[in-house]
Short mmCIF file of C-alpha atoms and ligand atoms in Angstrom, two decimals:
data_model
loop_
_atom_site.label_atom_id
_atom_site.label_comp_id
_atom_site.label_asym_id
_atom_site.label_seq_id
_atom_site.Cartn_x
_atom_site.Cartn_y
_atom_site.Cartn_z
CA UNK A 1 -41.72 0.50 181.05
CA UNK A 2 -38.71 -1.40 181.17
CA UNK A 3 -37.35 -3.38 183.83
CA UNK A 4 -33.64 -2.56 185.53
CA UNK A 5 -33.73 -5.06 188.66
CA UNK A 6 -35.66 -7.73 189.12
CA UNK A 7 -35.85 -11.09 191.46
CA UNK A 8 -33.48 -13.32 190.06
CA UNK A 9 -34.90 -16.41 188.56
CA UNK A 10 -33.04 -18.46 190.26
CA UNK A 11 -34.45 -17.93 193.79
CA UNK A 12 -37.94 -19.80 194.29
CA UNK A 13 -40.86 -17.97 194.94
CA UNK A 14 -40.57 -18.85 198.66
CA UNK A 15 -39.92 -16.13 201.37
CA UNK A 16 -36.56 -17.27 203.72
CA UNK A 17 -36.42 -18.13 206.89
CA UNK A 18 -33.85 -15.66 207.92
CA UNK A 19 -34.39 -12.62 210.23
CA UNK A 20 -35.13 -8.90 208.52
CA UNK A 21 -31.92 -7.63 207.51
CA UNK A 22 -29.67 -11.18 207.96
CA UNK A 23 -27.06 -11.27 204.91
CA UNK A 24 -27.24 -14.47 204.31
CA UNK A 25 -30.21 -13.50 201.92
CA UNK A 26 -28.21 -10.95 200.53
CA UNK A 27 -25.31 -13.97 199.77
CA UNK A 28 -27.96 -16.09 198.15
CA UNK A 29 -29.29 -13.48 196.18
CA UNK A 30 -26.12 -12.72 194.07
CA UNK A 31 -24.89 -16.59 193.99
CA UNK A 32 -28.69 -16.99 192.60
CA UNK A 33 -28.09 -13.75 190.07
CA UNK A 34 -24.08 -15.15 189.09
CA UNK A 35 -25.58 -18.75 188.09
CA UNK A 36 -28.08 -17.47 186.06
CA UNK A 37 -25.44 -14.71 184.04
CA UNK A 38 -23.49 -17.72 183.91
CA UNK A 39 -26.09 -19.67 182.73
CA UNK A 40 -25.40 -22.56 185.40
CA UNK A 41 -28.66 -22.23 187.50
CA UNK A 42 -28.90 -26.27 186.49
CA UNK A 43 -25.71 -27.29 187.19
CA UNK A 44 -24.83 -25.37 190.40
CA UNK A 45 -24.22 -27.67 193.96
CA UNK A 46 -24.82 -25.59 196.22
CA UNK A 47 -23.65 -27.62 199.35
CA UNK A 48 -25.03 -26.71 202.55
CA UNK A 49 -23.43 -26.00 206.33
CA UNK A 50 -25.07 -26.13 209.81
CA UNK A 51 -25.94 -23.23 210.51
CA UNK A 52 -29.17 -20.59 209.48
CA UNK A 53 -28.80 -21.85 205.85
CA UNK A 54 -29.22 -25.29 207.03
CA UNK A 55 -32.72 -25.22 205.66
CA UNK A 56 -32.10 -23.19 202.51
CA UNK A 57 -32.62 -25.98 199.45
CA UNK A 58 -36.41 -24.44 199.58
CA UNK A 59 -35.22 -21.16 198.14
CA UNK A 60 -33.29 -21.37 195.20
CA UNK A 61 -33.57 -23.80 192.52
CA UNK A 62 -29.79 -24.91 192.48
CA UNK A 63 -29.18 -29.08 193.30
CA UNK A 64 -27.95 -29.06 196.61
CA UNK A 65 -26.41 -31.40 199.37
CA UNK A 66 -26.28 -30.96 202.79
CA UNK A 67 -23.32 -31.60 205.38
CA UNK A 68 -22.66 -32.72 208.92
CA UNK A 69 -21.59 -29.30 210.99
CA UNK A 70 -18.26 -28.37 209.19
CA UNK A 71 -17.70 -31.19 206.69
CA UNK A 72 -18.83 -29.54 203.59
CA UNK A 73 -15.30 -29.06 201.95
CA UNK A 74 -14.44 -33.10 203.19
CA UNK A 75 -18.18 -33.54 201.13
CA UNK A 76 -17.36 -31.58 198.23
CA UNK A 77 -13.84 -32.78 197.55
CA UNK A 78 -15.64 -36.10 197.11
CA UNK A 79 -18.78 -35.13 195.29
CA UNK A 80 -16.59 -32.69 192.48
CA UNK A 81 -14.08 -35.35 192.09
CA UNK A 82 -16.67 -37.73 190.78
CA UNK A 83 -18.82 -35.22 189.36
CA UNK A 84 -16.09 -32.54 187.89
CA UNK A 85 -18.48 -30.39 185.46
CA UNK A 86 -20.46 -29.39 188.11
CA UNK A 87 -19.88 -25.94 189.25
CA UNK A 88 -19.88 -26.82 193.15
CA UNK A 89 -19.69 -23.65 196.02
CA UNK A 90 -19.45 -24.83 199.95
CA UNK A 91 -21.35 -22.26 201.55
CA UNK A 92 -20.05 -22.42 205.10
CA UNK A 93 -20.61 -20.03 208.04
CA UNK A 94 -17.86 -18.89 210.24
CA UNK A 95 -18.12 -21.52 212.90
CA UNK A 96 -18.40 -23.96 210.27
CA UNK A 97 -15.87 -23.21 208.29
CA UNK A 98 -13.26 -21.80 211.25
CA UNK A 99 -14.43 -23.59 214.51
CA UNK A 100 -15.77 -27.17 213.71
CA UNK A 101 -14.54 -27.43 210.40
CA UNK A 102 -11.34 -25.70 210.52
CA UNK A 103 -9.30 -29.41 209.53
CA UNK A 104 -11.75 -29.87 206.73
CA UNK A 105 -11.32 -26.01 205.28
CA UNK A 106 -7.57 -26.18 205.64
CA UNK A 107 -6.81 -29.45 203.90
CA UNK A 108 -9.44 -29.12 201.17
CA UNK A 109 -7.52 -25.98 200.12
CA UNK A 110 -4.11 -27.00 200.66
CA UNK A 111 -5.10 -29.76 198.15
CA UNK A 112 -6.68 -27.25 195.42
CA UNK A 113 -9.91 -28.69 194.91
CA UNK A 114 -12.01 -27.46 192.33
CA UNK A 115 -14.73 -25.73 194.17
CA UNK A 116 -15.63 -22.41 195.59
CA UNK A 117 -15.62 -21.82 199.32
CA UNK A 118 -18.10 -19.02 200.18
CA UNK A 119 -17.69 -18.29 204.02
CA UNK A 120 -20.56 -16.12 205.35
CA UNK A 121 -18.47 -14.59 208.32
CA UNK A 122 -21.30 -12.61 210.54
CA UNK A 123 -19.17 -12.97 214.04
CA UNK A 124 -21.85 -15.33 215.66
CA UNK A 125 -23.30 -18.64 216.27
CA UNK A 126 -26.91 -17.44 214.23
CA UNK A 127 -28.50 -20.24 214.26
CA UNK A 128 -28.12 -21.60 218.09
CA UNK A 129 -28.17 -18.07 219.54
CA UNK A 130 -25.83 -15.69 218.93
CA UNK A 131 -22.46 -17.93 220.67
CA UNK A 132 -19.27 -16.77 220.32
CA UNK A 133 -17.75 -17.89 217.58
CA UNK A 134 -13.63 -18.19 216.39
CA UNK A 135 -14.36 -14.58 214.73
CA UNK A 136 -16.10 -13.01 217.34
CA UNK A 137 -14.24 -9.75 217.95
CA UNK A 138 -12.41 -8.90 221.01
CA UNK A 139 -14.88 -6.87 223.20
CA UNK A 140 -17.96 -8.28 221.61
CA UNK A 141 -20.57 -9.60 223.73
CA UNK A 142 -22.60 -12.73 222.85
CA UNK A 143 -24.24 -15.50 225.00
CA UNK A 144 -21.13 -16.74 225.98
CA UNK A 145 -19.21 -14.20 226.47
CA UNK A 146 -21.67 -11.47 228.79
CA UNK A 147 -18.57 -9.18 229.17
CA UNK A 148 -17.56 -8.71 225.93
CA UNK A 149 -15.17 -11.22 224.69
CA UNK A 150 -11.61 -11.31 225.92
CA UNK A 151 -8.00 -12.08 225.07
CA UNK A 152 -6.99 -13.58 228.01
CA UNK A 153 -9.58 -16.39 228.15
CA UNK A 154 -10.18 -16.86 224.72
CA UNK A 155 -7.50 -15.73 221.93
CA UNK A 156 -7.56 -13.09 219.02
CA UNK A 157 -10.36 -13.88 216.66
CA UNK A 158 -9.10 -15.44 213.63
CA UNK A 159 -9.05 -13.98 210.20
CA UNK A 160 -9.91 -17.05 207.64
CA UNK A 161 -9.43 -15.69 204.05
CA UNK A 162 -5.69 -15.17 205.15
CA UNK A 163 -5.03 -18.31 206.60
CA UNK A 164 -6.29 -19.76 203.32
CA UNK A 165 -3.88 -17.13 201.48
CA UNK A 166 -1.03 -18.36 202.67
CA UNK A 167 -1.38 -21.91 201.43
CA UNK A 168 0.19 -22.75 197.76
CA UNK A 169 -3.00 -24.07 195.86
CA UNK A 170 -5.46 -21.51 195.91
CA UNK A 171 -5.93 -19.40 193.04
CA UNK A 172 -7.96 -16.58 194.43
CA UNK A 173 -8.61 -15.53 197.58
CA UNK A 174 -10.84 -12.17 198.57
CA UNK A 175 -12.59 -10.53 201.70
CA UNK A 176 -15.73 -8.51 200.70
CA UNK A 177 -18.61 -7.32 202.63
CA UNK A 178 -22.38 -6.31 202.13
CA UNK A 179 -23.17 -3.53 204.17
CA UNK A 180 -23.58 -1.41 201.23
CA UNK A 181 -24.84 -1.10 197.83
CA UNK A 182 -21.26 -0.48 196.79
CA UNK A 183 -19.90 -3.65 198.45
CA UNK A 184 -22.69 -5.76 197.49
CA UNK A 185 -21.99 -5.35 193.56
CA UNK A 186 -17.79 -5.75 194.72
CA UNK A 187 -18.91 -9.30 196.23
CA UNK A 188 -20.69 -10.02 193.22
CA UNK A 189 -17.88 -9.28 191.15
CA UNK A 190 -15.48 -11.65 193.81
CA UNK A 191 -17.96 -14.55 193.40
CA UNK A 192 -18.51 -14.78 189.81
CA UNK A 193 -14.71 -14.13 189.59
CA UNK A 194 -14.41 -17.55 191.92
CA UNK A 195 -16.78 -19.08 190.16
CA UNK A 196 -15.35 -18.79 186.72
CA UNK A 197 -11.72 -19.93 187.63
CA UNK A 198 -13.33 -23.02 188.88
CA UNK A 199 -15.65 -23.51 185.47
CA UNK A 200 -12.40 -22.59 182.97
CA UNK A 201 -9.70 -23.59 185.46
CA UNK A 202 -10.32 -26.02 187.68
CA UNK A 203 -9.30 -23.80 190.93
CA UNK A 204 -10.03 -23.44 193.89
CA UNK A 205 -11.20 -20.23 195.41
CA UNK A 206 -12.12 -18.81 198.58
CA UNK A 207 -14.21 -15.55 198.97
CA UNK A 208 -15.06 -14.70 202.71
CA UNK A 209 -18.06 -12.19 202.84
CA UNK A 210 -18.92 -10.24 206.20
CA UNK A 211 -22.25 -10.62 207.17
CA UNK A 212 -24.45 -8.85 209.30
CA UNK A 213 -26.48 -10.83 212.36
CA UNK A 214 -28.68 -7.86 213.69
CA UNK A 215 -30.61 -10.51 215.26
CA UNK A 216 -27.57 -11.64 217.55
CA UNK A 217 -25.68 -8.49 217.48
CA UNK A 218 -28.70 -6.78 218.84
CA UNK A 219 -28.76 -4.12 216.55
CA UNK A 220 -31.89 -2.49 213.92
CA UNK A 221 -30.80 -3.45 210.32
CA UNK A 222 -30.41 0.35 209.86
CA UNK A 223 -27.13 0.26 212.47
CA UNK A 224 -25.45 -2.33 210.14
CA UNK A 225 -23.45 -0.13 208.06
CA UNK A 226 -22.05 1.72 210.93
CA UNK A 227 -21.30 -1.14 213.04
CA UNK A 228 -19.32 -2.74 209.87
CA UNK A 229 -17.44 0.35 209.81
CA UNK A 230 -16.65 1.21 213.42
CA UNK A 231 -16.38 -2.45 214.49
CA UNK A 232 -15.94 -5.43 211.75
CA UNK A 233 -14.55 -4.24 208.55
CA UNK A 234 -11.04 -2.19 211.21
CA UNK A 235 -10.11 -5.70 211.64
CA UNK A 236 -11.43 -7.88 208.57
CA UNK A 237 -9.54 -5.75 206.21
CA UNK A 238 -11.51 -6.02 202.75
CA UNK A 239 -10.30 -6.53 199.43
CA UNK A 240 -8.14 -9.43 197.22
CA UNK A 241 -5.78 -11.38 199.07
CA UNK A 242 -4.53 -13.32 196.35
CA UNK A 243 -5.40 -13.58 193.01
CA UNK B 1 -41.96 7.17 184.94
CA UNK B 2 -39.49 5.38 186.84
CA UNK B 3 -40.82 2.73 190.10
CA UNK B 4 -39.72 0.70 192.72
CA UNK B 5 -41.99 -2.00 193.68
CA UNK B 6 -42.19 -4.22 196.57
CA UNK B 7 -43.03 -7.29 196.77
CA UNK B 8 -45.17 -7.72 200.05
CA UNK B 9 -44.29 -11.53 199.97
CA UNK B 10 -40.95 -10.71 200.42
CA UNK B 11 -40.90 -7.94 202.64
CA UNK B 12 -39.78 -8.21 205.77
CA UNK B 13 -40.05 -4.61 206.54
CA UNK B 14 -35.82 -4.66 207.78
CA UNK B 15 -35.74 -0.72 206.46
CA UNK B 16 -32.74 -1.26 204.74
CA UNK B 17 -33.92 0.23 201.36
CA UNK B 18 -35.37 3.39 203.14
CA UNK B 19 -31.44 4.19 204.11
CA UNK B 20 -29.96 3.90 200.96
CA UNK B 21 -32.56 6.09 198.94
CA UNK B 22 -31.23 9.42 197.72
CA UNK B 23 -34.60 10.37 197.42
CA UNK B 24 -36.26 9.15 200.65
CA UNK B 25 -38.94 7.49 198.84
CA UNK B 26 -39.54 3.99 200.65
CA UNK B 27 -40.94 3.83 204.13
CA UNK B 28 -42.95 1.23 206.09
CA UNK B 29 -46.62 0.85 204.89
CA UNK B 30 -49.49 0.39 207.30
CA UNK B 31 -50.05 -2.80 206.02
CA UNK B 32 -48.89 -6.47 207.28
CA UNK B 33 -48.25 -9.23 205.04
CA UNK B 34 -48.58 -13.32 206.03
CA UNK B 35 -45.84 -13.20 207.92
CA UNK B 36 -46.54 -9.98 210.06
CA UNK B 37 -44.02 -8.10 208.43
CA UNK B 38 -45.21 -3.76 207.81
CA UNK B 39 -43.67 -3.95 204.33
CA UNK B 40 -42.00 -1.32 202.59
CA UNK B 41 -43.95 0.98 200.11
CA UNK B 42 -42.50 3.39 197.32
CA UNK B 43 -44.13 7.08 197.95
CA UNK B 44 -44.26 10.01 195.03
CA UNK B 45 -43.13 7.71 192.85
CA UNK B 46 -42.40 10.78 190.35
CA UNK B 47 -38.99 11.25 191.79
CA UNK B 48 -38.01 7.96 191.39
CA UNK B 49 -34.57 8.07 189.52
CA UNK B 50 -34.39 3.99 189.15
CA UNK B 51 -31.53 4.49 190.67
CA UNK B 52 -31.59 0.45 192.14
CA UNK B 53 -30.10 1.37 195.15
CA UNK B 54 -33.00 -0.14 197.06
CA UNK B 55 -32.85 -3.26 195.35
CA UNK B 56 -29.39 -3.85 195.24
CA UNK B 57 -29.56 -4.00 198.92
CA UNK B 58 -32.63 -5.70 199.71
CA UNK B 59 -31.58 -9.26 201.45
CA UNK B 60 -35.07 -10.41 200.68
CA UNK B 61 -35.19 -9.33 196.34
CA UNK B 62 -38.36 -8.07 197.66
CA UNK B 63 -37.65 -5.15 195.00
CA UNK B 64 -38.62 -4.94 191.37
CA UNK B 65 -37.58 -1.81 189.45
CA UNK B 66 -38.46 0.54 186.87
CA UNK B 67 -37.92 2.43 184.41
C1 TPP C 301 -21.51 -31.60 215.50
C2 TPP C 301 -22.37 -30.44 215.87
N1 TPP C 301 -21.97 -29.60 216.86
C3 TPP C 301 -22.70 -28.52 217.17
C4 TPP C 301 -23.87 -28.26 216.53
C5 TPP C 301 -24.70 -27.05 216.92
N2 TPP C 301 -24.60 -25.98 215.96
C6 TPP C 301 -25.53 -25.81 215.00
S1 TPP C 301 -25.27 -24.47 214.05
C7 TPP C 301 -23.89 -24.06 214.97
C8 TPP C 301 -23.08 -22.84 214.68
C9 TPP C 301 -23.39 -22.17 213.40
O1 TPP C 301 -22.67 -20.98 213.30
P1 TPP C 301 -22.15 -20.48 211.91
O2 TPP C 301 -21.42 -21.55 211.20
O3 TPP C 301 -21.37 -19.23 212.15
O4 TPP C 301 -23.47 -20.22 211.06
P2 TPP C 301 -24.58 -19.06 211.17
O5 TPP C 301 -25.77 -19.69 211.81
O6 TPP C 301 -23.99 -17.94 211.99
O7 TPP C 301 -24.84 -18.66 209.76
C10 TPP C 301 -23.67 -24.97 215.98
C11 TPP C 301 -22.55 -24.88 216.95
C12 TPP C 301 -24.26 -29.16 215.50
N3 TPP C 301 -25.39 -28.95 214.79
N4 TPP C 301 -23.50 -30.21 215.19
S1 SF4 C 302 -29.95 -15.39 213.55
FE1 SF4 C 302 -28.56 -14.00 212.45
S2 SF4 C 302 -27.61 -15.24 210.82
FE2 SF4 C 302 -29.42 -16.35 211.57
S3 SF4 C 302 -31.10 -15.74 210.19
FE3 SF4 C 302 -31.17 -14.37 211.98
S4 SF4 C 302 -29.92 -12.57 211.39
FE4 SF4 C 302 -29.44 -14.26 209.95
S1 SF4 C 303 -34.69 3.10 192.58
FE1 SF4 C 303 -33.40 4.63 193.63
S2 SF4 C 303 -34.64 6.49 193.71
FE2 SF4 C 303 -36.06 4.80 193.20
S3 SF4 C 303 -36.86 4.15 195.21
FE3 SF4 C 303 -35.07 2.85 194.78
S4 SF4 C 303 -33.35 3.93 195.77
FE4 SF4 C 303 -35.04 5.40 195.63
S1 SF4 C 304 -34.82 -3.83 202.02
FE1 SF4 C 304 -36.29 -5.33 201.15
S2 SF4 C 304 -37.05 -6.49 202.89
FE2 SF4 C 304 -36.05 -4.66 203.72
S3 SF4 C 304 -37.74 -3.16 203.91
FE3 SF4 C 304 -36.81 -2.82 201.92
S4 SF4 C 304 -38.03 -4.07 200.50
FE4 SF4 C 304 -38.48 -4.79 202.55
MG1 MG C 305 -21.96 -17.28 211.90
#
């Protein structure tokens, strides 16, 4: 018998700490499949946020460093400047990347560094409880916001992949999701895209994937795809941005 | 013959394979593993196209497949 799919070797053989259903095991397990296609498994950085992946050097076998809450890129920048044949993503959540860290995201591509930006954008706080976070959308309800997010006390949620368009240096820029089987091999596709203009080109990317928290959107794993559809993906339009 | 397997370890028993099988071949077993987790199990394994699906989608790579 022969073997189609398999565990990628480049996860450990440790179960995650994330909740049934959470994406960011989904995330990890293409960056883990990419590295080793790539053959890069011992040269990927994979640098850490706050957030649920806080924790996550125990299940892959990539070298990684971890950040304080938003300073990955400010991290990176430094660590790929003195290290710059190491393949290097800054896996960030969205309130790392586009709350606390939003100076650190900006500048870091505005200056073209050499890494790749994954942004795991699930709409939440995850890992301190489901807060509202700069992407919540408008109506949701989280922790802090009982009534369903509003505009008048709190903005329009932003949209990060085309803030990071619009500046000069970055190379390629993309939206994908993984709700589906579809989508998951498109965000494969995105990130080893990303990750080979960094390798042969020195460029900096940015791929923004949404993410599913049924844990803090209150939802079964099975109401994912429809709640992508109906609420996320109508106003995080998918697809290449630039690139 | 073409398989799915799980990998109790893994599991976490989220049902997310059982909604993208053509076939309607995974379910939740009546088993728990370490972590308390009912993980997934492949039935009539005979219709089994190794079509992936199931794995592709799997957040945990709980899913080896077959053919
Ligand atoms: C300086 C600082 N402020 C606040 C926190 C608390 N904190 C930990 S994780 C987090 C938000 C994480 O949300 P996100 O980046 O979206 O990641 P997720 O858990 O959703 O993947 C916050 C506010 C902290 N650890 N450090
Ligand atoms: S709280 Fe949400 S983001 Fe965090 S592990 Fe659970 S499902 Fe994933
Ligand atoms: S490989 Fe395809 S047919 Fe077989 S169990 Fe998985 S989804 Fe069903
Ligand atoms: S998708 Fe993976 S973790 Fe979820 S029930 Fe199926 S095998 Fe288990
Ligand atoms: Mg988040």
């Amino acid at each position: 018998m022969d073997v189609v799919y398999k565990r990628s070797g480049a996860l450990s053989d440790v179960s995650t700490t994330y909740c049934p259903g959470c994406s960011h095991g989904t995330a990890f397990k293409l960056i883990a499949e990419i590295s080793e296609e790539l053959d890069i498994v011992n040269k990927l950085v994979f640098a850490t946020p706050i957030g649920c992946t806080t924790f996550s050097a125990p299940f892959h076998k990539f070298s990684t460093f971890m950040s304080a809450h938003g300073r990955a890129p400010a991290n990176a920048t430094g660590f790929k400047r003195c290290n710059p044949k190491r393949p290097v993503i800054v896996y960030q959540g969205d309130g790392d990347c586009a709350a606390i860290g939003t100076g650190e995201s900006i500048h870091a591509a505005a200056r073209g560094e050499a890494f790749t930006v994954v942004m795991a954008n699930n709409q939440v706080y995850g890992m301190t409880g489901g807060q509202m976070a700069p992407t919540t959308l408008t109506g949701q309800k989280t922790t802090t916001t009982p009534n369903g997010r509003s505009v008048e006390a709190c903005g329009y949620p932003i949209r990060m992949a085309e803030q990071i368009a619009q500046l000069e240096a970055p190379r390629f820029v993309t939206r994908q999701s993984l709700h589906t089987p579809k989508n998951i091999l498109q965000a494969k596709a995105a990130i080893k895209k990303a990750l080979e203009l960094q390798i042969n080109e020195e460029a900096y990317s940015f791929v923004e994937l949404l993410c599913a928290c049924p844990t803090n959107w209150a939802i079964e794993p099975s109401g994912i795809k429809e709640y992508m559809e109906k609420n996320v993906i109508p106003y995080f339009p998918l697809g290449d941005l630039k690139g | 013959m073409a398989k799915a397997v799980i990998d109790e370890k893994f599991c976490k028993g989220c049902g997310l394979c059982f909604t993208v099988c053509g076939k309607k071949l995974l379910k939740a077993g009546d088993k728990a593993n370490a972590k308390g987790y009912y993980f997934a199990v492949q039935t009539e394994d005979d219709k089994c196209t190794a079509c992936s699906l199931c794995a592709i989608i799997c957040p945990d790579a709980a899913i080896t497949v077959y053919k």
